[in-house]
Coordinates of C-alpha atoms in Angstrom, one line a residue:
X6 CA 0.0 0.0 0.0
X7 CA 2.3 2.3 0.9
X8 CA 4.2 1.6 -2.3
X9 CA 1.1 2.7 -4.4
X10 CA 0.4 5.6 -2.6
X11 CA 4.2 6.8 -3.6
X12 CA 3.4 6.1 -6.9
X13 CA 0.3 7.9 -7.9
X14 CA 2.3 11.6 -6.8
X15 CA 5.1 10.1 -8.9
X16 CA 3.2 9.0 -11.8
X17 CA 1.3 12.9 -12.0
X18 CA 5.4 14.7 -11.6
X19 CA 6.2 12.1 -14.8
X20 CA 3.3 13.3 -16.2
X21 CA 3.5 17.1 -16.1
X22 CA 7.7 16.5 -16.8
X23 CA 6.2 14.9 -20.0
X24 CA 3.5 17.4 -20.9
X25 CA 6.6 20.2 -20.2
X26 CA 8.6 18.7 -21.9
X27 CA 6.6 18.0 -25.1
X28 CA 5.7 21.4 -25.1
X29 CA 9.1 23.1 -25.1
X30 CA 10.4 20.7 -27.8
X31 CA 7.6 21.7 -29.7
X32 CA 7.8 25.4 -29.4
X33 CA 11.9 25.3 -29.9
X34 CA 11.0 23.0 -33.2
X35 CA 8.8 26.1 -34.3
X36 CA 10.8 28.9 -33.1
X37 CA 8.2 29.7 -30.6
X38 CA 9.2 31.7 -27.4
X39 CA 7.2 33.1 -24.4
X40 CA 7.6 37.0 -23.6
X41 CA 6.2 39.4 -21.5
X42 CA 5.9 43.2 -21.9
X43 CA 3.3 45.9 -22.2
X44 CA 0.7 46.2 -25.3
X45 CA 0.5 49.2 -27.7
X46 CA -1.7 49.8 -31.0
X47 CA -0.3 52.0 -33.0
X48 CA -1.3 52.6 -36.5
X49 CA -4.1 50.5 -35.9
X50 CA -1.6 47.5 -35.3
X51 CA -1.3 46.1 -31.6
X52 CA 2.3 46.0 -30.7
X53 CA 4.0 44.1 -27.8
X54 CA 6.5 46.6 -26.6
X55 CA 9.7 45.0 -24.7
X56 CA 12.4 45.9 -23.5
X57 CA 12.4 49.5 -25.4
X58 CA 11.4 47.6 -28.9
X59 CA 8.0 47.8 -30.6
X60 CA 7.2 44.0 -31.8
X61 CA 4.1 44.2 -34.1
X62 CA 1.8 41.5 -33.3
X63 CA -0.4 39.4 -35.9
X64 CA -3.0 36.8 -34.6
X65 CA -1.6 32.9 -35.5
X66 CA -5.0 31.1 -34.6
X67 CA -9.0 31.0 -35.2
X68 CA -10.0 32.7 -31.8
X69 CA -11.4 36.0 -32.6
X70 CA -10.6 39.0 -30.5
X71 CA -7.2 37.4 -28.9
X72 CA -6.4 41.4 -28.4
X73 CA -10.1 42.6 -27.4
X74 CA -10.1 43.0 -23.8
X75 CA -6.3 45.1 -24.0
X76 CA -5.5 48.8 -23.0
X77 CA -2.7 51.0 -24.2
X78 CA 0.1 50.1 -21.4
X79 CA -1.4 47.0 -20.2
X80 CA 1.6 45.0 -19.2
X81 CA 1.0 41.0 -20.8
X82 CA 2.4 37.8 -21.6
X83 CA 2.5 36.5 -25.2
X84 CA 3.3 32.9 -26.9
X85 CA 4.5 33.6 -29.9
X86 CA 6.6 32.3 -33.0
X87 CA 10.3 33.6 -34.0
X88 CA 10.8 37.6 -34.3
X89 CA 11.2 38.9 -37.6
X90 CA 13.9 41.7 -37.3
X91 CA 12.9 44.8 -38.9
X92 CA 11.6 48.0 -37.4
X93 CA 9.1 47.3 -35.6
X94 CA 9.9 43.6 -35.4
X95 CA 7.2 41.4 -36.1
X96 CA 5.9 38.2 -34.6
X97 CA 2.4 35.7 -35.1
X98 CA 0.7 35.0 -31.8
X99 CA -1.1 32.1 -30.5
X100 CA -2.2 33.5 -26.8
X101 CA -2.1 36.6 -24.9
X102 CA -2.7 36.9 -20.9
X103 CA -3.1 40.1 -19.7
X104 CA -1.1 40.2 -16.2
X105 CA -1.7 43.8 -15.1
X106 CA -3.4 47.2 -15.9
X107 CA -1.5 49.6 -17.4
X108 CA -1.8 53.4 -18.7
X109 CA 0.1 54.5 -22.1
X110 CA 2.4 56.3 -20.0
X111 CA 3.5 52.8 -19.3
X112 CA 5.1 53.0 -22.8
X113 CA 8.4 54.8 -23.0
X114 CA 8.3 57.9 -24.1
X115 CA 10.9 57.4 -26.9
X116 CA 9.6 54.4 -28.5
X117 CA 6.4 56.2 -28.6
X118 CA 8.1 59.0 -30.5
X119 CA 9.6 57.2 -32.9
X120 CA 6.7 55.1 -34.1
X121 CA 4.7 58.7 -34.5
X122 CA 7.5 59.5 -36.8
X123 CA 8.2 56.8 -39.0
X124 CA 3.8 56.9 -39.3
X125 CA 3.1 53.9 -37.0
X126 CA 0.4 56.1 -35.2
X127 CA -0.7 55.7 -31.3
X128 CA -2.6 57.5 -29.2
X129 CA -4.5 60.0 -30.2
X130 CA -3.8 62.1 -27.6
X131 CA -1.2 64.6 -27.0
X132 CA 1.3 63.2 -24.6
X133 CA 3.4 65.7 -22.7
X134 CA 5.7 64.0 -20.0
X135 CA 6.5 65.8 -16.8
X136 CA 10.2 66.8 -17.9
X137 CA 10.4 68.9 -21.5
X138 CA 11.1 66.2 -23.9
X139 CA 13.7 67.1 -26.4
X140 CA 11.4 67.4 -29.5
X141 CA 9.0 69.6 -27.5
X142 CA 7.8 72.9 -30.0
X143 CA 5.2 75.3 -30.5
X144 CA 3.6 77.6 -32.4
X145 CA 1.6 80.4 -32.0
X146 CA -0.2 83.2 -33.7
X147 CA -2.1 85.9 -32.1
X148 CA -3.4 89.7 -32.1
X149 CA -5.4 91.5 -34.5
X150 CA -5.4 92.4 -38.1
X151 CA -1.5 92.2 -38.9
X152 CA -1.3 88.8 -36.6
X153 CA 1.9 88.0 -34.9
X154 CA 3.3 84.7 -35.1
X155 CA 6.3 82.8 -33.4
X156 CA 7.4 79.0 -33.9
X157 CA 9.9 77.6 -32.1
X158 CA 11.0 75.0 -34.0
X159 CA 12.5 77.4 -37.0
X160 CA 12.5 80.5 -34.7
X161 CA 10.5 83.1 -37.2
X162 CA 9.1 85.7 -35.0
X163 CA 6.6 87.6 -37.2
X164 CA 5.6 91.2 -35.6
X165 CA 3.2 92.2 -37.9
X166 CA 1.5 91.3 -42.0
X167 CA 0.0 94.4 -42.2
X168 CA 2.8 96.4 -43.5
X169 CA 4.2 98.2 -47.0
X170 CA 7.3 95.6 -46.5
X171 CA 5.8 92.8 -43.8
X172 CA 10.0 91.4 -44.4
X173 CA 11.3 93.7 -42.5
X174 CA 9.0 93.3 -39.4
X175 CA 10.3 89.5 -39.5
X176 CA 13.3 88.2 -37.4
X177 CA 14.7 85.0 -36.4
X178 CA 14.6 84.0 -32.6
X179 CA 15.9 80.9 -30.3
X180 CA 14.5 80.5 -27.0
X181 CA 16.3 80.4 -24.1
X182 CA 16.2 77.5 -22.6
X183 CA 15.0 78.8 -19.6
X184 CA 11.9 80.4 -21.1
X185 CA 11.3 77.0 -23.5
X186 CA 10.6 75.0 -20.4
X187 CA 8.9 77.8 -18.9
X188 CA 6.2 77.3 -21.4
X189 CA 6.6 73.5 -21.5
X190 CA 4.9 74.1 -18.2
X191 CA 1.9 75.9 -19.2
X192 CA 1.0 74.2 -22.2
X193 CA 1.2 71.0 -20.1
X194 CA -0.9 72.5 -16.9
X195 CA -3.3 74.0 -19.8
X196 CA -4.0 70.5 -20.7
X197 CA -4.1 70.8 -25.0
X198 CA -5.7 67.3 -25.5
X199 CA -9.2 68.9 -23.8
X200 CA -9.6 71.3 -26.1
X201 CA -11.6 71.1 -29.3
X202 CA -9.7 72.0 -32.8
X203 CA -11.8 75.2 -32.9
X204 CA -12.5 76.8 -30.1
X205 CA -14.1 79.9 -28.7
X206 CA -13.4 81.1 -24.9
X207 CA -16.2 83.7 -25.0
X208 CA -19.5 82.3 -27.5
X209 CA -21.8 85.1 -26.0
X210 CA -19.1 87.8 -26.7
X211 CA -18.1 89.3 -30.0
X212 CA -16.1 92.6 -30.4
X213 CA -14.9 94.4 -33.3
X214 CA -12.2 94.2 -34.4
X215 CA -12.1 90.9 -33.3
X216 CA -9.3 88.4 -32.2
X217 CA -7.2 85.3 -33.6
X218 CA -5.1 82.6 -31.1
X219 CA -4.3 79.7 -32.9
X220 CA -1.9 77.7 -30.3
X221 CA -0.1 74.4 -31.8
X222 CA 2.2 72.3 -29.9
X223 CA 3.9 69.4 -31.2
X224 CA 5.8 66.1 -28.8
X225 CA 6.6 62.7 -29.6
X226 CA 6.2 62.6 -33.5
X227 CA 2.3 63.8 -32.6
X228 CA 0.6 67.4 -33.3
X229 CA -2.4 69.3 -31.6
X230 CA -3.7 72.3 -32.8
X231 CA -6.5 74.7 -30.7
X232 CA -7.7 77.5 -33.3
X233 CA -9.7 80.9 -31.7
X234 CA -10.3 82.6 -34.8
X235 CA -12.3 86.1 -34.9
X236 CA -13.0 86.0 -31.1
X237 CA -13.6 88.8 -28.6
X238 CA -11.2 90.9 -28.1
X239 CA -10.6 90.1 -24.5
X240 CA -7.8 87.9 -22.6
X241 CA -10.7 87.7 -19.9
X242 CA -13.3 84.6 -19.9
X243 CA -16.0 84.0 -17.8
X244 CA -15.8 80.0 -17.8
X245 CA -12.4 78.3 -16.0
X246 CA -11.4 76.1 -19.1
X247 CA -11.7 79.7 -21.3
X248 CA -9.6 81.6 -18.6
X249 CA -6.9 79.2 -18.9
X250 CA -6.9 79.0 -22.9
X251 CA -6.4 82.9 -22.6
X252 CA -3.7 83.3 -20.3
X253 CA -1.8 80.4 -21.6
X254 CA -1.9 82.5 -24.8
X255 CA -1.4 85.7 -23.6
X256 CA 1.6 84.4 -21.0
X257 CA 3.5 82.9 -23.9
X258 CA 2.9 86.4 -26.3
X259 CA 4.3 88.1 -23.3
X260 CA 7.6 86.1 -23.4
X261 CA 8.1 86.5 -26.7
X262 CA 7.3 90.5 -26.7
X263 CA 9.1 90.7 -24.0
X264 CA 12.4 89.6 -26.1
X265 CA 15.2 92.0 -27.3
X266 CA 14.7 90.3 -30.7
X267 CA 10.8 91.7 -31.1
X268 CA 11.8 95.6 -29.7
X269 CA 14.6 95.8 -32.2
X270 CA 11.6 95.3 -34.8
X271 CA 10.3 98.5 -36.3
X272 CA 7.3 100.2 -35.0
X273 CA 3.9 98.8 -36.2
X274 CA 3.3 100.9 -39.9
X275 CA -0.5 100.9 -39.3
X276 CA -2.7 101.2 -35.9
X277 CA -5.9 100.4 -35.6
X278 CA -8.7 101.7 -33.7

């Protein structure tokens, strides 16, 4: 008896040594591997995302919806075939168990970037990170008739249109760095990504003349742009969301007027009433 009752408990190890063991030859005689890292979809492809690489993922059986029940950042485990090595690799999978929620800030930043770049989409979203990222610029246009402009990406500073030779009211100007990151911050506490493309801070208001802020700010290989075109004239608005759209706006014109570069521009040609 007691012989048997050693056996049965040795029997199920053999058993499960056998079943693990049939299963690894199998996957090494396929190329098959087991990996674990967090999901993406980008550019409508989902992507397993480890160790810094985008791998994008195509679906190796029947079952429908193997990628369903995923969120951007979800971190999960994959049984897959070989890795084809190209940018972003590329791999057929045959299960996927999610192991923990995740966010897309999950996703490094710089992977992220890249894929926006090369046209592999992902979120829709704006992503602005707590620290400045490198490819962090903006653009914005504001004021009235003649409207002012600044990008910092090529550095034009535009004072005015409106003028008998609008060249000579234009001049090249680089940030300092200082001042950059200063803005960084209040685009990112401004929140672009809840803004509609066209936007108005003040419907019940109008004014003559009236006003243009068009605001874009580009990260990560991805774009936003927030346009307040023939607005009141008025960096004051009676809703909280409004308020902060203005005073981004005006905060950053301020910087920029504020610059040796603009007061070494010539005087405005025409003024308005």
């Amino acid at each position: 008896m007691k012989h048997k009752k050693w056996m049965i408990p040795l029997c199920a190890v053999l058993v499960l040594f056998l079943l693990v063991g049939g299963s690894v030859l199998y996957m090494t005689s396929r190329s098959m591997g087991i990996s674990a890292g967090r999901y993406l979809m980008a550019g409508g492809n989902p992507m397993l995302i480890m160790d810094g690489s985008p791998i994008r993922m195509s679906v190796r059986t029947d079952a429908d919806g193997l990628f369903d029940n995923l969120s951007d950042g979800d971190r999960i485990l994959v049984l897959h075939d070989g890795i084809a090595e190209s940018y972003p690799g590329q791999t057929g999978v045959y299960a996927v168990i999610k192991l923990q929620d995740g966010t897309v800030g999950d996703v490094s930043y710089d992977v992220r970037a890249v894929l926006n770049r090369l046209g592999w989409k992902t979120e829709v979203n704006l992503i602005l990170p707590e620290s400045m990222p490198e490819d962090f610029s903006f653009a914005l246009r504001w004021g009235v008739y003649g409207i002012s402009s600044y990008d910092s990406r090529s550095g034009k500073l535009v004072k005015t249109g409106d003028a008998t030779r609008p060249q000579d009211y234009i001049t090249e100007y680089t940030l300092p760095a200082d001042q950059l990151e200063r803005i960084y911050s209040y685009i990112r506490a401004m929140d672009v990504n809840t803004y509609p493309a066209e936007y108005n801070p003040n419907k019940d208001l109008a004014s003559c003349p009236p006003m243009t802020l068009i605001l874009t700010v580009r990260a990560g290989g991805a774009e936003r742009t927030v346009k307040a075109e023939d607005i009141s004239l008025s960096y004051t608005s009676d809703n909280d969301k409004g308020q902060t759209f203005l005073s981004t706006c005006q905060a950053i014109s301020q910087i920029l007027t504020d610059s040796e570069e603009w007061k070494a521009l010539p005087d405005y040609e025409f003024l308005y009433d």
